[in-house]
Amino acid sequence: MELRGALVGLRQNDIEWERGQRALARALAAWRAEPVVGPVLRAMQRFGDGAPLDRCAALAQLFDGPAARGHAFADSLVAAGIAALDGHPLGQLPLLHGSRDAAPMLVLAQSGGATLALAGYDGTVLAALPRPLTARFRPVETWKRVLAGTGQADHVLRGDRQGGVPLEVRRATLVAGEVFHCFGPRETREVRQVDGAMVVLSLERELDGAGPVRELAREDGALVHQASARPQDSRDELAMALLGRMKRIDAVPQMARLALGGGGDAMRWQALREVIALDVLAGVELLAQIAADPEDSLAAQAAALLPALLRSRPELRGAATWPG
Protein backbone atom coordinates (compact mmCIF):
# COMPACT_ATOMS: atom_id res chain seq x y z
CA MET A 1 0.00 0.00 0.00
CA GLU A 2 2.84 2.37 0.81
CA LEU A 3 4.43 1.79 -2.60
CA ARG A 4 1.10 2.30 -4.35
CA GLY A 5 0.65 5.63 -2.59
CA ALA A 6 4.10 6.76 -3.67
CA LEU A 7 3.36 5.87 -7.28
CA VAL A 8 0.08 7.80 -7.18
CA GLY A 9 1.98 10.83 -5.92
CA LEU A 10 4.52 10.58 -8.72
CA ARG A 11 1.75 10.25 -11.30
CA GLN A 12 0.14 13.47 -10.13
CA ASN A 13 3.35 15.50 -9.85
CA ASP A 14 4.50 16.69 -13.29
CA ILE A 15 7.52 18.49 -11.89
CA GLU A 16 8.81 15.33 -10.25
CA TRP A 17 8.15 13.34 -13.42
CA GLU A 18 10.07 15.85 -15.54
CA ARG A 19 12.94 15.73 -13.06
CA GLY A 20 12.94 11.96 -13.37
CA GLN A 21 13.03 12.14 -17.18
CA ARG A 22 16.07 14.39 -17.04
CA ALA A 23 17.75 11.92 -14.70
CA LEU A 24 16.96 9.03 -17.07
CA ALA A 25 18.40 11.00 -19.98
CA ARG A 26 21.61 11.52 -18.00
CA ALA A 27 21.75 7.82 -17.16
CA LEU A 28 21.39 6.94 -20.83
CA ALA A 29 24.14 9.38 -21.79
CA ALA A 30 26.40 7.80 -19.15
CA TRP A 31 25.64 4.34 -20.56
CA ARG A 32 26.58 5.50 -24.05
CA ALA A 33 29.97 6.60 -22.72
CA GLU A 34 30.78 3.26 -21.07
CA PRO A 35 33.88 1.46 -22.44
CA VAL A 36 31.82 -1.47 -23.74
CA VAL A 37 29.35 0.86 -25.49
CA GLY A 38 31.18 3.95 -26.76
CA PRO A 39 33.30 2.16 -29.41
CA VAL A 40 30.19 0.37 -30.73
CA LEU A 41 28.31 3.63 -31.17
CA ARG A 42 31.25 5.28 -32.92
CA ALA A 43 31.50 2.28 -35.25
CA MET A 44 27.76 2.57 -35.81
CA GLN A 45 28.28 6.09 -37.15
CA ARG A 46 30.76 4.80 -39.72
CA PHE A 47 28.47 1.92 -40.64
CA GLY A 48 25.55 4.30 -41.14
CA ASP A 49 27.75 6.40 -43.44
CA GLY A 50 28.20 3.35 -45.67
CA ALA A 51 31.38 1.67 -44.39
CA PRO A 52 31.45 -2.15 -44.73
CA LEU A 53 30.62 -3.96 -41.51
CA ASP A 54 34.05 -5.62 -41.37
CA ARG A 55 35.62 -2.15 -41.19
CA CYS A 56 33.51 -1.22 -38.15
CA ALA A 57 35.30 -3.55 -35.75
CA ALA A 58 33.52 -2.84 -32.46
CA LEU A 59 30.12 -3.19 -34.13
CA ALA A 60 31.07 -6.24 -36.19
CA GLN A 61 32.33 -8.06 -33.10
CA LEU A 62 28.82 -8.04 -31.65
CA PHE A 63 27.85 -10.38 -34.49
CA ASP A 64 30.96 -12.22 -35.65
CA GLY A 65 32.99 -12.26 -32.45
CA PRO A 66 32.50 -14.28 -29.25
CA ALA A 67 28.91 -14.32 -27.98
CA ALA A 68 30.15 -12.75 -24.74
CA ARG A 69 30.62 -9.40 -26.51
CA GLY A 70 26.96 -9.18 -27.44
CA HIS A 71 25.95 -10.21 -23.94
CA ALA A 72 28.18 -7.59 -22.35
CA PHE A 73 26.74 -4.88 -24.58
CA ALA A 74 23.12 -5.80 -23.84
CA ASP A 75 23.76 -6.46 -20.14
CA SER A 76 25.27 -2.99 -19.75
CA LEU A 77 22.01 -1.43 -20.99
CA VAL A 78 19.87 -3.61 -18.75
CA ALA A 79 21.97 -2.77 -15.69
CA ALA A 80 21.98 0.96 -16.43
CA GLY A 81 18.26 1.00 -17.24
CA ILE A 82 17.17 -0.91 -14.13
CA ALA A 83 19.29 1.28 -11.86
CA ALA A 84 17.82 4.43 -13.40
CA LEU A 85 14.22 3.22 -13.35
CA ASP A 86 14.56 2.06 -9.75
CA GLY A 87 14.70 5.69 -8.71
CA HIS A 88 12.11 6.86 -11.26
CA PRO A 89 9.60 3.99 -11.68
CA LEU A 90 7.12 5.95 -13.82
CA GLY A 91 9.80 7.27 -16.14
CA GLN A 92 10.77 6.10 -19.58
CA LEU A 93 14.25 5.78 -20.99
CA PRO A 94 14.49 8.15 -23.98
CA LEU A 95 14.94 5.38 -26.54
CA LEU A 96 12.80 4.76 -29.60
CA HIS A 97 10.68 1.70 -29.05
CA GLY A 98 7.81 -0.20 -30.59
CA SER A 99 6.61 -3.63 -31.61
CA ARG A 100 7.31 -5.31 -34.94
CA ASP A 101 6.71 -8.92 -35.89
CA ALA A 102 5.10 -9.49 -32.46
CA ALA A 103 8.33 -8.50 -30.70
CA PRO A 104 8.77 -5.45 -28.44
CA MET A 105 11.88 -3.61 -29.58
CA LEU A 106 14.26 -0.96 -28.24
CA VAL A 107 16.28 1.05 -30.77
CA LEU A 108 19.74 1.44 -29.23
CA ALA A 109 21.37 3.47 -32.01
CA GLN A 110 20.59 4.90 -35.44
CA SER A 111 22.90 6.36 -38.06
CA GLY A 112 21.99 7.11 -41.65
CA GLY A 113 19.98 4.14 -42.85
CA ALA A 114 21.34 1.81 -40.15
CA THR A 115 19.62 0.70 -36.93
CA LEU A 116 20.87 -1.30 -33.94
CA ALA A 117 18.06 -2.71 -31.81
CA LEU A 118 17.23 -5.19 -29.06
CA ALA A 119 14.08 -7.30 -29.50
CA GLY A 120 12.28 -9.69 -27.17
CA TYR A 121 10.00 -12.51 -28.37
CA ASP A 122 7.23 -13.96 -26.20
CA GLY A 123 6.42 -17.57 -27.05
CA THR A 124 2.82 -17.27 -25.87
CA VAL A 125 2.14 -14.29 -28.13
CA LEU A 126 3.74 -16.02 -31.11
CA ALA A 127 1.70 -19.19 -30.55
CA ALA A 128 -1.52 -17.17 -30.80
CA LEU A 129 -0.67 -15.70 -34.20
CA PRO A 130 -2.37 -17.17 -37.29
CA ARG A 131 -0.38 -19.15 -39.83
CA PRO A 132 1.26 -16.64 -42.19
CA LEU A 133 -0.01 -16.61 -45.77
CA THR A 134 2.50 -14.02 -47.02
CA ALA A 135 6.14 -13.01 -46.55
CA ARG A 136 7.56 -9.47 -46.54
CA PHE A 137 10.80 -8.71 -48.38
CA ARG A 138 12.42 -5.42 -47.38
CA PRO A 139 15.30 -3.56 -49.10
CA VAL A 140 17.65 -3.96 -46.13
CA GLU A 141 20.57 -6.12 -45.11
CA THR A 142 20.19 -7.62 -41.64
CA TRP A 143 22.41 -9.32 -39.07
CA LYS A 144 20.88 -10.89 -35.95
CA ARG A 145 22.36 -12.60 -32.93
CA VAL A 146 20.31 -14.67 -30.50
CA LEU A 147 21.42 -13.58 -27.03
CA ALA A 148 19.15 -15.83 -24.99
CA GLY A 149 16.46 -18.43 -25.57
CA THR A 150 15.62 -20.92 -28.31
CA GLY A 151 13.01 -21.08 -31.03
CA GLN A 152 12.07 -21.85 -34.60
CA ALA A 153 11.96 -19.54 -37.61
CA ASP A 154 10.82 -19.71 -41.21
CA HIS A 155 13.64 -18.87 -43.60
CA VAL A 156 11.73 -17.71 -46.68
CA LEU A 157 13.51 -17.30 -50.03
CA ARG A 158 12.26 -15.97 -53.35
CA GLY A 159 13.67 -16.66 -56.79
CA ASP A 160 14.81 -14.25 -59.48
CA ARG A 161 11.40 -13.99 -61.11
CA GLN A 162 9.00 -11.32 -59.89
CA GLY A 163 6.00 -13.60 -59.42
CA GLY A 164 4.31 -16.86 -60.27
CA VAL A 165 6.86 -19.01 -58.43
CA PRO A 166 6.11 -20.41 -54.96
CA LEU A 167 8.41 -19.18 -52.24
CA GLU A 168 10.84 -21.63 -50.71
CA VAL A 169 10.32 -21.99 -46.96
CA ARG A 170 12.93 -23.68 -44.81
CA ARG A 171 12.59 -24.35 -41.09
CA ALA A 172 15.49 -22.97 -39.03
CA THR A 173 16.31 -23.68 -35.40
CA LEU A 174 17.42 -20.69 -33.33
CA VAL A 175 19.72 -21.15 -30.34
CA ALA A 176 21.58 -18.78 -28.04
CA GLY A 177 24.76 -17.48 -29.66
CA GLU A 178 23.61 -18.11 -33.24
CA VAL A 179 24.16 -15.36 -35.82
CA PHE A 180 22.29 -15.15 -39.11
CA HIS A 181 22.41 -12.75 -42.01
CA CYS A 182 19.64 -11.88 -44.48
CA PHE A 183 19.69 -10.03 -47.78
CA GLY A 184 16.20 -8.54 -47.55
CA PRO A 185 15.13 -8.32 -51.20
CA ARG A 186 15.62 -12.08 -51.61
CA GLU A 187 15.17 -13.64 -48.17
CA THR A 188 13.63 -13.11 -44.76
CA ARG A 189 13.57 -14.94 -41.44
CA GLU A 190 10.32 -14.87 -39.51
CA VAL A 191 10.36 -16.16 -35.93
CA ARG A 192 7.43 -18.53 -35.58
CA GLN A 193 7.95 -20.32 -32.27
CA VAL A 194 9.84 -19.54 -29.06
CA ASP A 195 10.36 -21.68 -25.99
CA GLY A 196 9.30 -19.20 -23.32
CA ALA A 197 11.18 -16.05 -24.29
CA MET A 198 13.99 -15.11 -26.63
CA VAL A 199 16.17 -11.99 -26.87
CA VAL A 200 17.77 -10.95 -30.16
CA LEU A 201 20.28 -8.22 -31.00
CA SER A 202 19.57 -6.90 -34.50
CA LEU A 203 21.52 -4.73 -36.93
CA GLU A 204 20.09 -3.59 -40.24
CA ARG A 205 21.01 -1.13 -42.97
CA GLU A 206 19.08 0.11 -45.97
CA LEU A 207 20.49 -0.99 -49.30
CA ASP A 208 21.67 1.59 -51.81
CA GLY A 209 18.94 2.47 -54.26
CA ALA A 210 16.43 0.82 -51.95
CA GLY A 211 13.46 -0.64 -53.78
CA PRO A 212 9.98 -1.12 -52.35
CA VAL A 213 8.82 -3.42 -49.57
CA ARG A 214 7.10 -6.35 -51.27
CA GLU A 215 4.62 -8.70 -49.63
CA LEU A 216 4.30 -11.94 -51.57
CA ALA A 217 1.91 -14.86 -51.22
CA ARG A 218 3.71 -17.91 -49.88
CA GLU A 219 1.69 -20.28 -52.01
CA ASP A 220 2.51 -18.91 -55.46
CA GLY A 221 4.80 -15.90 -54.99
CA ALA A 222 2.15 -13.48 -56.27
CA LEU A 223 2.54 -9.84 -55.29
CA VAL A 224 -0.03 -9.05 -52.58
CA HIS A 225 1.11 -5.58 -51.55
CA GLN A 226 3.89 -3.16 -52.37
CA ALA A 227 4.92 0.02 -50.57
CA SER A 228 7.86 2.37 -50.52
CA ALA A 229 10.53 1.69 -47.93
CA ARG A 230 11.34 5.41 -47.66
CA PRO A 231 9.22 7.67 -45.40
CA GLN A 232 9.59 10.57 -47.82
CA ASP A 233 8.15 8.46 -50.63
CA SER A 234 5.22 7.47 -48.44
CA ARG A 235 4.48 11.12 -47.71
CA ASP A 236 4.70 11.92 -51.42
CA GLU A 237 2.32 9.05 -52.23
CA LEU A 238 -0.25 10.35 -49.75
CA ALA A 239 0.08 13.88 -51.11
CA MET A 240 -0.39 12.66 -54.69
CA ALA A 241 -3.40 10.55 -53.73
CA LEU A 242 -4.96 13.61 -52.08
CA LEU A 243 -4.31 15.77 -55.15
CA GLY A 244 -5.88 13.08 -57.27
CA ARG A 245 -9.04 12.97 -55.13
CA MET A 246 -9.19 16.77 -55.35
CA LYS A 247 -9.06 16.51 -59.17
CA ARG A 248 -6.06 18.84 -59.30
CA ILE A 249 -5.34 18.65 -63.03
CA ASP A 250 -2.75 21.42 -62.59
CA ALA A 251 -0.56 18.95 -60.64
CA VAL A 252 -0.17 16.59 -63.63
CA PRO A 253 3.17 18.04 -64.88
CA GLN A 254 4.78 17.70 -61.42
CA MET A 255 3.40 14.19 -60.97
CA ALA A 256 4.68 13.23 -64.43
CA ARG A 257 8.19 14.35 -63.52
CA LEU A 258 8.02 12.23 -60.36
CA ALA A 259 6.80 9.25 -62.38
CA LEU A 260 9.82 9.49 -64.67
CA GLY A 261 12.36 9.36 -61.84
CA GLY A 262 13.69 10.85 -58.65
CA GLY A 263 12.13 8.45 -56.16
CA GLY A 264 11.39 4.83 -55.32
CA ASP A 265 9.41 2.57 -57.62
CA ALA A 266 6.32 2.54 -55.40
CA MET A 267 6.18 6.34 -55.31
CA ARG A 268 6.77 6.58 -59.09
CA TRP A 269 4.00 4.06 -59.77
CA GLN A 270 1.61 5.99 -57.54
CA ALA A 271 2.44 9.18 -59.48
CA LEU A 272 1.80 7.37 -62.76
CA ARG A 273 -1.56 6.07 -61.55
CA GLU A 274 -2.66 9.54 -60.51
CA VAL A 275 -1.61 11.01 -63.86
CA ILE A 276 -3.65 8.36 -65.69
CA ALA A 277 -6.68 9.12 -63.50
CA LEU A 278 -6.41 12.90 -63.99
CA ASP A 279 -5.27 13.06 -67.62
CA VAL A 280 -5.43 9.76 -69.46
CA LEU A 281 -3.68 11.17 -72.55
CA ALA A 282 -0.69 12.20 -70.46
CA GLY A 283 -0.80 8.83 -68.74
CA VAL A 284 -0.64 6.94 -72.04
CA GLU A 285 2.40 8.91 -73.15
CA LEU A 286 4.14 8.33 -69.83
CA LEU A 287 3.42 4.61 -69.96
CA ALA A 288 4.84 4.39 -73.47
CA GLN A 289 7.96 6.33 -72.49
CA ILE A 290 8.65 4.17 -69.43
CA ALA A 291 7.88 0.91 -71.24
CA ALA A 292 10.32 1.81 -74.03
CA ASP A 293 13.26 2.22 -71.65
CA PRO A 294 14.80 -1.22 -70.92
CA GLU A 295 16.85 0.29 -68.08
CA ASP A 296 13.78 1.57 -66.25
CA SER A 297 12.82 -0.59 -63.26
CA LEU A 298 9.13 -0.01 -64.06
CA ALA A 299 9.44 -0.91 -67.75
CA ALA A 300 7.89 -4.38 -67.40
CA GLN A 301 4.93 -3.11 -65.37
CA ALA A 302 4.33 -0.24 -67.78
CA ALA A 303 4.61 -2.56 -70.78
CA ALA A 304 1.96 -4.83 -69.25
CA LEU A 305 -0.43 -2.00 -68.37
CA LEU A 306 -0.20 -0.02 -71.61
CA PRO A 307 -1.82 -2.57 -73.98
CA ALA A 308 -4.52 -3.34 -71.42
CA LEU A 309 -5.34 0.36 -71.19
CA LEU A 310 -5.40 0.75 -74.97
CA ARG A 311 -7.68 -2.28 -75.35
CA SER A 312 -10.18 -0.73 -72.97
CA ARG A 313 -9.81 2.72 -74.55
CA PRO A 314 -9.00 2.21 -78.24
CA GLU A 315 -9.57 5.90 -78.96
CA LEU A 316 -6.34 6.61 -77.11
CA ARG A 317 -4.15 5.01 -79.77
CA GLY A 318 -2.02 7.68 -81.40
CA ALA A 319 -3.02 10.22 -78.76
CA ALA A 320 -1.43 13.65 -79.04
CA THR A 321 1.39 14.51 -76.73
CA TRP A 322 0.70 16.60 -73.67
CA PRO A 323 2.58 19.85 -72.90
CA GLY A 324 5.12 19.06 -70.16
XYZ file of C-alpha atoms in Angstrom:
324
model
C 0.000 0.000 0.000
C 2.835 2.367 0.806
C 4.432 1.790 -2.598
C 1.096 2.300 -4.352
C 0.646 5.628 -2.592
C 4.105 6.764 -3.673
C 3.359 5.871 -7.280
C 0.075 7.798 -7.181
C 1.981 10.825 -5.921
C 4.517 10.581 -8.724
C 1.751 10.246 -11.295
C 0.136 13.466 -10.129
C 3.348 15.497 -9.850
C 4.496 16.690 -13.285
C 7.521 18.488 -11.895
C 8.808 15.328 -10.250
C 8.146 13.337 -13.424
C 10.069 15.846 -15.539
C 12.942 15.728 -13.056
C 12.937 11.958 -13.374
C 13.029 12.141 -17.177
C 16.072 14.387 -17.039
C 17.745 11.916 -14.699
C 16.958 9.032 -17.066
C 18.404 10.999 -19.977
C 21.612 11.523 -17.998
C 21.745 7.820 -17.160
C 21.385 6.937 -20.833
C 24.143 9.381 -21.791
C 26.399 7.805 -19.153
C 25.641 4.342 -20.564
C 26.585 5.495 -24.055
C 29.967 6.598 -22.723
C 30.775 3.260 -21.068
C 33.878 1.462 -22.439
C 31.819 -1.471 -23.743
C 29.350 0.856 -25.495
C 31.184 3.945 -26.761
C 33.302 2.164 -29.409
C 30.193 0.369 -30.731
C 28.312 3.634 -31.169
C 31.255 5.281 -32.924
C 31.501 2.280 -35.254
C 27.759 2.566 -35.815
C 28.278 6.090 -37.149
C 30.764 4.801 -39.723
C 28.470 1.917 -40.638
C 25.546 4.303 -41.144
C 27.748 6.395 -43.441
C 28.204 3.348 -45.673
C 31.381 1.672 -44.389
C 31.448 -2.151 -44.729
C 30.625 -3.957 -41.506
C 34.049 -5.622 -41.370
C 35.618 -2.150 -41.187
C 33.514 -1.217 -38.149
C 35.301 -3.553 -35.748
C 33.522 -2.836 -32.457
C 30.125 -3.190 -34.128
C 31.073 -6.235 -36.190
C 32.331 -8.056 -33.100
C 28.820 -8.045 -31.651
C 27.853 -10.382 -34.490
C 30.956 -12.224 -35.654
C 32.989 -12.260 -32.451
C 32.497 -14.276 -29.252
C 28.913 -14.320 -27.976
C 30.154 -12.753 -24.740
C 30.625 -9.401 -26.506
C 26.964 -9.180 -27.442
C 25.948 -10.213 -23.942
C 28.185 -7.590 -22.350
C 26.742 -4.879 -24.578
C 23.121 -5.800 -23.837
C 23.761 -6.456 -20.143
C 25.268 -2.989 -19.749
C 22.010 -1.430 -20.995
C 19.866 -3.605 -18.746
C 21.968 -2.770 -15.688
C 21.976 0.957 -16.427
C 18.260 0.996 -17.242
C 17.169 -0.914 -14.130
C 19.287 1.277 -11.865
C 17.822 4.434 -13.403
C 14.217 3.215 -13.351
C 14.564 2.061 -9.749
C 14.697 5.693 -8.713
C 12.107 6.857 -11.263
C 9.601 3.992 -11.677
C 7.123 5.945 -13.820
C 9.797 7.272 -16.141
C 10.767 6.098 -19.576
C 14.252 5.778 -20.995
C 14.492 8.146 -23.983
C 14.944 5.379 -26.542
C 12.804 4.756 -29.603
C 10.678 1.696 -29.050
C 7.813 -0.202 -30.593
C 6.607 -3.628 -31.614
C 7.308 -5.314 -34.943
C 6.710 -8.917 -35.887
C 5.097 -9.495 -32.463
C 8.334 -8.501 -30.702
C 8.765 -5.448 -28.436
C 11.885 -3.612 -29.576
C 14.262 -0.955 -28.235
C 16.282 1.051 -30.771
C 19.745 1.438 -29.231
C 21.369 3.471 -32.012
C 20.588 4.896 -35.443
C 22.899 6.357 -38.060
C 21.993 7.112 -41.647
C 19.982 4.140 -42.845
C 21.336 1.806 -40.145
C 19.615 0.704 -36.931
C 20.870 -1.304 -33.940
C 18.059 -2.713 -31.815
C 17.228 -5.185 -29.060
C 14.083 -7.302 -29.496
C 12.284 -9.691 -27.165
C 10.002 -12.510 -28.367
C 7.229 -13.960 -26.202
C 6.423 -17.575 -27.052
C 2.822 -17.269 -25.866
C 2.135 -14.295 -28.130
C 3.739 -16.019 -31.114
C 1.704 -19.187 -30.555
C -1.523 -17.171 -30.795
C -0.665 -15.696 -34.201
C -2.371 -17.166 -37.292
C -0.382 -19.146 -39.829
C 1.259 -16.641 -42.190
C -0.010 -16.606 -45.768
C 2.501 -14.018 -47.024
C 6.139 -13.012 -46.548
C 7.560 -9.469 -46.538
C 10.797 -8.710 -48.381
C 12.417 -5.425 -47.381
C 15.303 -3.556 -49.099
C 17.649 -3.960 -46.135
C 20.575 -6.116 -45.114
C 20.191 -7.620 -41.638
C 22.415 -9.317 -39.066
C 20.882 -10.891 -35.954
C 22.360 -12.598 -32.925
C 20.310 -14.666 -30.497
C 21.422 -13.576 -27.026
C 19.152 -15.828 -24.988
C 16.459 -18.432 -25.573
C 15.624 -20.916 -28.308
C 13.008 -21.079 -31.029
C 12.071 -21.848 -34.600
C 11.963 -19.542 -37.608
C 10.821 -19.714 -41.210
C 13.644 -18.867 -43.604
C 11.730 -17.712 -46.683
C 13.506 -17.304 -50.033
C 12.264 -15.967 -53.354
C 13.673 -16.657 -56.794
C 14.813 -14.249 -59.480
C 11.400 -13.993 -61.114
C 8.996 -11.321 -59.891
C 6.001 -13.598 -59.423
C 4.311 -16.858 -60.275
C 6.864 -19.014 -58.427
C 6.112 -20.405 -54.965
C 8.409 -19.176 -52.239
C 10.842 -21.630 -50.714
C 10.317 -21.985 -46.964
C 12.928 -23.683 -44.812
C 12.586 -24.351 -41.093
C 15.493 -22.972 -39.033
C 16.312 -23.680 -35.401
C 17.421 -20.689 -33.331
C 19.724 -21.152 -30.335
C 21.581 -18.782 -28.039
C 24.758 -17.480 -29.660
C 23.608 -18.108 -33.240
C 24.160 -15.361 -35.816
C 22.295 -15.150 -39.107
C 22.412 -12.745 -42.010
C 19.640 -11.883 -44.483
C 19.686 -10.028 -47.781
C 16.200 -8.543 -47.546
C 15.131 -8.321 -51.196
C 15.620 -12.084 -51.611
C 15.172 -13.637 -48.171
C 13.629 -13.106 -44.760
C 13.569 -14.937 -41.435
C 10.321 -14.868 -39.507
C 10.364 -16.159 -35.930
C 7.425 -18.529 -35.580
C 7.950 -20.319 -32.267
C 9.836 -19.541 -29.064
C 10.359 -21.678 -25.988
C 9.296 -19.202 -23.321
C 11.177 -16.048 -24.291
C 13.995 -15.109 -26.634
C 16.172 -11.985 -26.872
C 17.772 -10.946 -30.164
C 20.279 -8.216 -31.002
C 19.570 -6.899 -34.499
C 21.517 -4.728 -36.935
C 20.088 -3.590 -40.243
C 21.010 -1.129 -42.968
C 19.079 0.107 -45.966
C 20.486 -0.994 -49.301
C 21.667 1.590 -51.809
C 18.936 2.467 -54.261
C 16.433 0.818 -51.947
C 13.464 -0.639 -53.783
C 9.982 -1.120 -52.347
C 8.820 -3.421 -49.570
C 7.104 -6.348 -51.265
C 4.625 -8.702 -49.632
C 4.303 -11.944 -51.569
C 1.914 -14.861 -51.219
C 3.713 -17.914 -49.879
C 1.687 -20.284 -52.015
C 2.507 -18.910 -55.458
C 4.801 -15.903 -54.992
C 2.149 -13.484 -56.270
C 2.535 -9.841 -55.293
C -0.027 -9.046 -52.580
C 1.106 -5.580 -51.546
C 3.889 -3.156 -52.367
C 4.921 0.018 -50.567
C 7.864 2.371 -50.523
C 10.532 1.686 -47.927
C 11.335 5.410 -47.661
C 9.221 7.666 -45.398
C 9.591 10.567 -47.824
C 8.150 8.458 -50.635
C 5.217 7.467 -48.435
C 4.478 11.117 -47.710
C 4.704 11.921 -51.422
C 2.322 9.050 -52.232
C -0.251 10.352 -49.750
C 0.080 13.885 -51.114
C -0.387 12.662 -54.691
C -3.399 10.554 -53.733
C -4.962 13.611 -52.084
C -4.311 15.775 -55.148
C -5.885 13.083 -57.275
C -9.038 12.971 -55.129
C -9.187 16.769 -55.350
C -9.060 16.511 -59.167
C -6.058 18.843 -59.305
C -5.340 18.647 -63.028
C -2.748 21.416 -62.591
C -0.560 18.946 -60.640
C -0.171 16.585 -63.629
C 3.166 18.037 -64.884
C 4.776 17.703 -61.424
C 3.405 14.187 -60.974
C 4.681 13.226 -64.430
C 8.190 14.354 -63.521
C 8.022 12.226 -60.365
C 6.801 9.247 -62.385
C 9.822 9.494 -64.673
C 12.363 9.361 -61.839
C 13.693 10.853 -58.651
C 12.134 8.445 -56.162
C 11.394 4.834 -55.318
C 9.413 2.571 -57.619
C 6.324 2.544 -55.400
C 6.181 6.345 -55.313
C 6.768 6.578 -59.086
C 4.001 4.061 -59.766
C 1.607 5.995 -57.541
C 2.437 9.180 -59.479
C 1.805 7.366 -62.756
C -1.561 6.066 -61.554
C -2.662 9.541 -60.511
C -1.605 11.008 -63.857
C -3.654 8.363 -65.694
C -6.679 9.119 -63.505
C -6.407 12.896 -63.986
C -5.273 13.059 -67.620
C -5.432 9.765 -69.460
C -3.676 11.171 -72.546
C -0.693 12.205 -70.457
C -0.802 8.828 -68.744
C -0.638 6.936 -72.042
C 2.397 8.906 -73.155
C 4.137 8.330 -69.830
C 3.417 4.612 -69.955
C 4.838 4.389 -73.465
C 7.960 6.327 -72.491
C 8.649 4.172 -69.435
C 7.876 0.910 -71.237
C 10.319 1.808 -74.027
C 13.263 2.219 -71.646
C 14.804 -1.217 -70.921
C 16.849 0.293 -68.084
C 13.777 1.575 -66.251
C 12.825 -0.589 -63.261
C 9.131 -0.007 -64.064
C 9.439 -0.915 -67.750
C 7.895 -4.382 -67.396
C 4.930 -3.111 -65.366
C 4.331 -0.241 -67.784
C 4.608 -2.558 -70.781
C 1.960 -4.826 -69.249
C -0.432 -2.003 -68.368
C -0.205 -0.024 -71.608
C -1.816 -2.573 -73.983
C -4.516 -3.337 -71.415
C -5.342 0.357 -71.189
C -5.398 0.748 -74.971
C -7.682 -2.282 -75.353
C -10.176 -0.734 -72.969
C -9.806 2.725 -74.545
C -8.998 2.207 -78.242
C -9.572 5.895 -78.957
C -6.338 6.610 -77.106
C -4.150 5.007 -79.767
C -2.023 7.675 -81.402
C -3.019 10.218 -78.764
C -1.429 13.654 -79.045
C 1.389 14.505 -76.733
C 0.697 16.604 -73.674
C 2.583 19.846 -72.903
C 5.118 19.064 -70.155
